[in-house]
XYZ file of C-alpha atoms in Angstrom:
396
model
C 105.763 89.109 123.305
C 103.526 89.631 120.766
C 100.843 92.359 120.636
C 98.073 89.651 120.487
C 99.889 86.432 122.124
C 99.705 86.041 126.003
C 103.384 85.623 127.684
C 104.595 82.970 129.553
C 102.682 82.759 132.613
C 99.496 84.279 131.271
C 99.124 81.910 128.486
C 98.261 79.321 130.964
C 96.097 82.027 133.450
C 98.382 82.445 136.417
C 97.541 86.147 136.994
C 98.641 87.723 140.809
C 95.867 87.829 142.329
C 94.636 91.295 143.530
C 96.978 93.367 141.365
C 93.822 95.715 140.764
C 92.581 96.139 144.383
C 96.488 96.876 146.048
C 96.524 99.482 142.956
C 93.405 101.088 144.621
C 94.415 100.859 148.074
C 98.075 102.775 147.301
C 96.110 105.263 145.230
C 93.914 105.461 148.623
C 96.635 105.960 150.613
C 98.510 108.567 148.597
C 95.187 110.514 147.770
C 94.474 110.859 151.599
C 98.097 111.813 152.353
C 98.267 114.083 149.641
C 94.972 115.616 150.978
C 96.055 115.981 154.788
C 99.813 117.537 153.404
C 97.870 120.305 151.494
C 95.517 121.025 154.608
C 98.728 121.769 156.512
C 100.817 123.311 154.129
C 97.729 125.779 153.815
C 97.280 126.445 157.403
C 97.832 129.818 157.706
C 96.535 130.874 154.272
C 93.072 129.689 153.374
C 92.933 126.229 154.312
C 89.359 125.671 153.942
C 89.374 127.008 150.499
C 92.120 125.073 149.563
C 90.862 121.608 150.903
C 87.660 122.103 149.419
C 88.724 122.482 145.875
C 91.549 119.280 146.568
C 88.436 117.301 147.874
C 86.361 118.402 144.551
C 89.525 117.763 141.999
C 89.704 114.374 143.934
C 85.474 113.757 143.301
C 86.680 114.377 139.288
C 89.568 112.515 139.571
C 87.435 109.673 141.168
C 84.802 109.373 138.469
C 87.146 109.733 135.731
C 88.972 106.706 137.303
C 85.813 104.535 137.284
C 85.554 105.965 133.453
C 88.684 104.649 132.523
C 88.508 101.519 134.145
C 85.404 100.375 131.621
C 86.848 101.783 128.587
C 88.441 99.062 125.862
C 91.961 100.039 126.465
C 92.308 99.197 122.707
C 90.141 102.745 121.801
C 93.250 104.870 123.090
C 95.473 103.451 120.536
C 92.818 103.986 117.627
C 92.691 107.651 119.038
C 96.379 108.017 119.650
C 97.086 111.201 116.686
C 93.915 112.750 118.051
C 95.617 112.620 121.615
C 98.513 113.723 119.839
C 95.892 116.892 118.269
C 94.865 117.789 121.375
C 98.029 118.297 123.109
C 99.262 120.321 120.282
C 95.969 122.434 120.179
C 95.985 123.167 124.169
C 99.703 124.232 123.679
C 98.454 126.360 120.910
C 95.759 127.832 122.681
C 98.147 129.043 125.864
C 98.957 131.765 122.954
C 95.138 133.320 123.259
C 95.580 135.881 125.792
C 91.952 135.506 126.242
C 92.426 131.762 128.020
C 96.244 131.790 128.451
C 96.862 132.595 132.205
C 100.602 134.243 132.509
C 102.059 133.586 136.225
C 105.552 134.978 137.441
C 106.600 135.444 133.336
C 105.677 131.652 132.308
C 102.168 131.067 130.537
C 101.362 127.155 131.390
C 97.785 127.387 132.299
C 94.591 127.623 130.775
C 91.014 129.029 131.766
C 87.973 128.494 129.094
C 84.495 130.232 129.860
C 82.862 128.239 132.550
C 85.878 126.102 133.203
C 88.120 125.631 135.649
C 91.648 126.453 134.926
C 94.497 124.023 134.244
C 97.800 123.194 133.629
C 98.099 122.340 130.167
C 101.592 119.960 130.580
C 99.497 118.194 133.033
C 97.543 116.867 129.860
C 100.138 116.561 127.350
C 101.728 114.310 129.348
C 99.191 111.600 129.564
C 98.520 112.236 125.571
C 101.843 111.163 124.845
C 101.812 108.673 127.072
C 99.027 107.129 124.580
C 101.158 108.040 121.797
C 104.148 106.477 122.490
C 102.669 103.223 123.468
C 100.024 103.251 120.033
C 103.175 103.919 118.080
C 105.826 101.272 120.028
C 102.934 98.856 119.510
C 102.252 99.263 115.683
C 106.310 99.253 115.585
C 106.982 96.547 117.453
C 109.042 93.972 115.304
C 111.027 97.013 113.964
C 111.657 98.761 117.429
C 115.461 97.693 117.288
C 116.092 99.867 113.749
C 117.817 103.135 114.342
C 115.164 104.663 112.061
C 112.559 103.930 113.776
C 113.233 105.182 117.145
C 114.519 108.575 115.994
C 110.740 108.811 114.120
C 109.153 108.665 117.832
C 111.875 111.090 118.894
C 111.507 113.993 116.455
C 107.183 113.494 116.731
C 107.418 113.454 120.492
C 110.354 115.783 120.621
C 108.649 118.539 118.039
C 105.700 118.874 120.604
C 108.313 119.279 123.882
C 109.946 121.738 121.992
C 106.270 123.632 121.065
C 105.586 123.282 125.097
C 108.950 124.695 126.096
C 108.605 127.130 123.493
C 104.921 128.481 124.196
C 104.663 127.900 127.783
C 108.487 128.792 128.751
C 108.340 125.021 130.896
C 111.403 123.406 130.695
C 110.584 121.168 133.365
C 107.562 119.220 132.159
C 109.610 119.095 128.337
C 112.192 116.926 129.503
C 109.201 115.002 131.696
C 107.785 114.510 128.068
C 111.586 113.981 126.568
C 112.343 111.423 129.379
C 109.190 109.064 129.259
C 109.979 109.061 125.327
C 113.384 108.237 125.578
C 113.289 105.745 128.679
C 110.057 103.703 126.916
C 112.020 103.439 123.906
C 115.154 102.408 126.272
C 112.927 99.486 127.782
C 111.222 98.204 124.493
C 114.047 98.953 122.180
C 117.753 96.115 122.470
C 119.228 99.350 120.590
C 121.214 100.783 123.560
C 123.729 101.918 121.934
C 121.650 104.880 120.071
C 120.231 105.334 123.842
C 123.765 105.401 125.333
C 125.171 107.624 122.761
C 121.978 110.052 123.442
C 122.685 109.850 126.957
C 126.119 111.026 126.774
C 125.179 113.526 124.537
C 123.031 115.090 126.919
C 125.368 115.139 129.787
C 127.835 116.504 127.669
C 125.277 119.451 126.970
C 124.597 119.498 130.955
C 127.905 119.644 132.308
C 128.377 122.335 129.467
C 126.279 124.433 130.429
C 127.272 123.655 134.083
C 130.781 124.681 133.228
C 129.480 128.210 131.753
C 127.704 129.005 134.788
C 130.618 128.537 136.797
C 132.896 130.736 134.735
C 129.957 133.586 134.483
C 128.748 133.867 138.192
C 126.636 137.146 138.621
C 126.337 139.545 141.557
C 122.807 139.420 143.571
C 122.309 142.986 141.995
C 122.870 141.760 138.575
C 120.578 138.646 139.177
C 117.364 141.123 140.163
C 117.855 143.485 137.457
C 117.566 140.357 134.819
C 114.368 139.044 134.514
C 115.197 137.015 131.191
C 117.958 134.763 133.268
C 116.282 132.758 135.515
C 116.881 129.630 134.318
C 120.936 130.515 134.567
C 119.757 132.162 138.363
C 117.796 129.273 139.119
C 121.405 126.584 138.394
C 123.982 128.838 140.002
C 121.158 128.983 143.304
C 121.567 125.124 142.841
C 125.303 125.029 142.520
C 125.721 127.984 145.017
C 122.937 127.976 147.338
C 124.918 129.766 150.391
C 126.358 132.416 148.307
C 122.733 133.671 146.778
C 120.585 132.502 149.283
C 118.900 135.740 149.546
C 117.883 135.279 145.697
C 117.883 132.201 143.884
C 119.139 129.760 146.450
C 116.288 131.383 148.422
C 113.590 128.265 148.162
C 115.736 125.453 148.090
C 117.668 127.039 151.578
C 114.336 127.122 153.361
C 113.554 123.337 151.975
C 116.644 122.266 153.236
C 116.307 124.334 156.923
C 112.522 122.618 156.725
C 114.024 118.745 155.560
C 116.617 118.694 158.566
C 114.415 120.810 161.484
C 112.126 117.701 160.696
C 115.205 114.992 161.901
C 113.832 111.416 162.853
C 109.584 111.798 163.381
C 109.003 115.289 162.737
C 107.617 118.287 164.650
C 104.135 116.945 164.214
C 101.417 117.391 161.556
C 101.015 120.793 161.089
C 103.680 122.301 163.514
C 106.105 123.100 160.627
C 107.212 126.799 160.659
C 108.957 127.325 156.905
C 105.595 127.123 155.427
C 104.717 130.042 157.161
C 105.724 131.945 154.176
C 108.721 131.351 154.250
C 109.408 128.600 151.269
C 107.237 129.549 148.337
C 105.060 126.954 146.576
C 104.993 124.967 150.055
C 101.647 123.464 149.070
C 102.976 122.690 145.131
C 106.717 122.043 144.431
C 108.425 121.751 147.910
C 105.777 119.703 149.787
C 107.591 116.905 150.371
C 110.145 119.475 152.471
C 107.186 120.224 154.548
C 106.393 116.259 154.744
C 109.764 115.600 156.202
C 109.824 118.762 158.492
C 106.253 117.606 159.739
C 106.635 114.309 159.862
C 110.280 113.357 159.933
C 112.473 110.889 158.188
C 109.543 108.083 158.968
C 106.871 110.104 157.438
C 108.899 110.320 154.499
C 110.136 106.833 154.204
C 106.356 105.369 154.794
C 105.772 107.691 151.731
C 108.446 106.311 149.129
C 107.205 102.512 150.450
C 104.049 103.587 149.185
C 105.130 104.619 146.239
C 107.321 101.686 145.419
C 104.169 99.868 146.616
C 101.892 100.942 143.741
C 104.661 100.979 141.001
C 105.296 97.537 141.553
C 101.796 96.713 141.501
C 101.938 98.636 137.940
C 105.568 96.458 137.083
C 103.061 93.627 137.845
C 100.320 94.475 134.967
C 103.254 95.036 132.322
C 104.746 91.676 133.171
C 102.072 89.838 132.986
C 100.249 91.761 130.289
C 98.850 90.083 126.945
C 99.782 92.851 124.499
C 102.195 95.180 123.836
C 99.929 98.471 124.011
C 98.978 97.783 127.295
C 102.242 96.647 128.263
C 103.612 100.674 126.995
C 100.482 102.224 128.404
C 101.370 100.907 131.918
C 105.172 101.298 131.469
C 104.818 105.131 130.495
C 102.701 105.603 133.407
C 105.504 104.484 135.988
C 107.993 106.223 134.010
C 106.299 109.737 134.507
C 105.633 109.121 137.902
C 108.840 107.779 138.748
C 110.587 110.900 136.651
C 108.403 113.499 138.785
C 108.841 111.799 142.162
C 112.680 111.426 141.323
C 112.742 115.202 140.303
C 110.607 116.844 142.993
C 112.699 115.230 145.617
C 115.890 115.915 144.234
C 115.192 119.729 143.930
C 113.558 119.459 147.439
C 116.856 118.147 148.595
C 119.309 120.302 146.231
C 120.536 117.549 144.190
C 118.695 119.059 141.144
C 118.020 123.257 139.852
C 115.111 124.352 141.117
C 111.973 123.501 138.581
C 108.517 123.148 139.089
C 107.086 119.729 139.080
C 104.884 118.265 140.929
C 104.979 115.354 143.518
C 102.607 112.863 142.281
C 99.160 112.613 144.354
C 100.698 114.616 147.443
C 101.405 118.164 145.721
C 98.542 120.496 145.476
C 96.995 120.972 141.704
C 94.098 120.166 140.550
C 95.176 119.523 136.481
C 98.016 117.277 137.893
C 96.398 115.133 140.514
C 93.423 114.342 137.857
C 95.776 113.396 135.110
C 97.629 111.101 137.473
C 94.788 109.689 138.747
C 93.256 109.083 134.945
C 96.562 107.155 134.492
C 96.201 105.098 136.973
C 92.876 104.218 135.782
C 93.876 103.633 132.127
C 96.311 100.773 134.377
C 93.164 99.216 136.350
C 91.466 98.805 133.295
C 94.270 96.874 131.022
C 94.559 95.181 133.869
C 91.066 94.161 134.900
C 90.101 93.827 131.009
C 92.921 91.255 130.657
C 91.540 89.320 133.134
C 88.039 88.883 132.216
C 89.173 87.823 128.586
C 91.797 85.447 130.328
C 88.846 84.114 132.459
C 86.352 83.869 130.022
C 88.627 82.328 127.668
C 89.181 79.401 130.630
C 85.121 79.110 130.864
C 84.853 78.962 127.237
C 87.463 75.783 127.277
C-alpha cells in the first residue's frame, strides 16, 4: 500500500457498507453506558452535579465529533510538529503553579482563566497519535531500516519522558510509549528490533519485580514515605492480602466489588463498595462497580461492544486508500485497546495499581472528549474516502 494508491478491494470500490454508521451506534452505546455507570457510581456523593457536567463534556465531545468528521484528514499530517508543539507546551505549562493543579502529590491537570480544567495526557495522547501516523506516512518505504524507527522512538519517547517527568504519570507515558512502539510493530517487518525491545523491557520489569520482593516494607514504613508509592503501589499488587490496609487497599475493595457482582449483578445502582469504600469508583475502578452492579453479563455485553467498534475501526484501516489514514485509525485502536487492557487488568489485580481511564465509561471530562475526537478523526478518513471513491466511479 501506497500512501496515494487504493488497496486491493478499494481500487475497484467494494467498501463495507455502513462502517461509519455501526462506528456511531457503538460510540452511542458506550457514551450512554458510560453516562448511566457515572450516575451510579456517584450516588451517594453529588450525583446531579456529576451527571450534569458528563452530559455537558458529552455536548463538547459531540460537536467536536461532527468537527472532525468534515475536516480533510490530510490537514493533521501538515500540522503534525505543531501537534507535536502543543503537547510539549501543555506539559510545560503543568510547571506554572498559576494553571498547574497538584492532586494527591502528582500535577497532571490544567486550569486556564475561564476554562475548564483538564488532564493534559488526555491531549498528548491524541497529538502523538497525529504524529506518529504523519511521520510513518512520510517514512513509509524506509519503515523497515533500524534507523528509522529508533528516530520515532527517541521524538516520541523524549516527550513521555517530559510527561513522566513534569506530571509524575507513569501511566499515561507508557500509554504514549506503547501506541509508539506497537504502530511501529504493525507498519514496520523489523521485528526483530521490536522483539529485542520487548525483552528488554521485561527484563527491566521483572527486575524491578525481583527488588521489590527482596525489599518488602512494614505498613508503618509505607505511611511514613510519601516519595515510594510507585514501589507501595507494586508490592500492594504483588501482596494485596498482606497490605491491604495500605496499598492493596483499592484493588481489595475492586476485587470484593468484581466477585459480590457473580453472574447478573446486584442491580444498577445497588453496589455497596462505592459507598466510599474503593476510591476513584467513578474514574479508575469503574468497571469493578460495572461488574458488581451488573454482573459478569453486564460486563461481557461491554467488551462485545468494544470489540464491536474496534473492528469497525480494523475495517477503515483495511480498506483505507493511504497510509496516514491507515496510522491515524490504527493509533486510535491501539490507545484504546492499551487503556481498556490496562484499566481492567488493575481492576482485576493482574496489573499495579495506575490511573487510567476506561475509555467512554470512566468519568473525566479531558478523557472522554479526546476519545471521542478520535473517533471522529476515524469517521472522517473513513467517510472522506468514500466520497472520493464514489465520485471517482461517477466521474468514469
Amino acid at each position: 500500500m501506497s500512501d496515494t494508491t487504493a488497496v486491493n478491494n478499494t481500487e475497484k470500490g467494494k467498501y463495507t457498507s455502513g462502517v461509519v454508521y455501526k462506528i456511531i451506534i457503538a460510540m452511542t452505546f458506550l457514551i450512554a453506558f458510560g453516562l448511566i455507570m457515572v450516575a451510579s457510581t456517584s450516588k451517594v456523593q453529588e450525583v446531579s452535579e456529576n451527571f450534569r457536567e458528563h452530559v455537558i463534556y458529552i455536548g463538547i465531545g459531540i460537536a467536536l465529533v461532527f468537527f472532525c468528521v468534515y475536516v480533510p484528514y490530510g490537514w493533521y499530517k501538515k500540522l503534525a510538529w505543531v501537534a507535536y508543539g502543543i503537547s510539549v507546551i501543555l506539559t510545560a505549562c503543568l510547571m506554572n503553579k498559576s494553571w498547574g493543579i497538584e492532586v494527591n502529590g502528582a500535577t497532571r491537570w490544567l486550569k486556564f482563566p475561564g476554562l475548564p480544567q483538564f488532564q493534559v495526557a488526555d491531549v498528548v495522547k491524541t497529538c502523538m497519535i497525529i504524529f506518529i501516523a504523519a511521520y510513518i506516512s512520510s517514512k513509509w518505504r524506509e519503515m523497515d531500516k533500524f534507523k528509522t524507527i529508533i528516530i520515532l522512538w527517541l521524538v516520541v519517547g523524549a516527550e513521555a519522558v517530559f510527561l513522566y517527568k513534569v506530571s509524575n504519570n507513569l501511566s499515561s507515558a507508557l500509554v504514549v510509549l506503547g501506541i509508539c512502539y506497537l504502530c511501529t510493530f504493525i507498519t514496520s517487518k523489523n521485528w526483530k528490533l521490536h522483539l529485542v525491545v520487548l525483552i528488554l523491557f521485561l527484563l527491566v520489569a521483572a527486575g524491578l519485580i525481583g527488588y521489590v520482593v527482596t525489599h518488602l516494607p512494614t505498613q508503618d514504613e509505607l505511611k511514613n514515605d510519601d516519595n515510594n508509592f510507585r514501589f507501595g503501589r507494586i508490592i500492594g499488587w504483588l501482596y494485596t492480602d498482606r497490605y491491604e490496609l495500605d496499598e492493596g487497599y483499592q484493588v481489595k475493595q475492586s476485587l470484593y466489588a468484581i466477585g459480590s457482582g457473580s453472574l447478573l449483578g446486584k442491580g444498577l445502582g445497588s453496589g455497596t463498595q462505592k459507598l466510599e469504600k474503593i476510591p476513584e469508583a467513578q474514574n479508575d475502578m469503574i468497571f469493578a462497580i460495572v461488574c458488581e452492579e451488573l454482573g459478569l453479563v453486564g460486563a461481557i455485553l461491554l467488551f462485545l461492544m468494544y470489540g464491536y467498534l474496534i473492528y469497525q475501526l480494523y475495517v477503515i484501516v483495511k480498506e483505507s486508500t493511504n497510509v496516514f489514514g491507515s496510522v491515524l485509525v490504527i493509533g486510535t485502536m491501539v490507545h484504546f485497546i492499551c487503556q481498556i487492557i490496562i484499566n481492567v487488568c488493575v481492576a482485576t489485580n493482574l496489573f499495579p495499581n495506575t490511573g487510567v481511564s476506561l475509555p467512554f465509561i470512566s468519568s473525566g471530562g479531558s478523557a472522554l472528549i479526546t476519545t471521542m475526537i478520535e473517533c471522529g478523526i476515524c469517521i472522517g478518513v473513513r467517510s472522506q474516502q468514500t466520497k472520493r471513491m464514489y465520485q471517482k466511479h461517477l466521474a468514469e
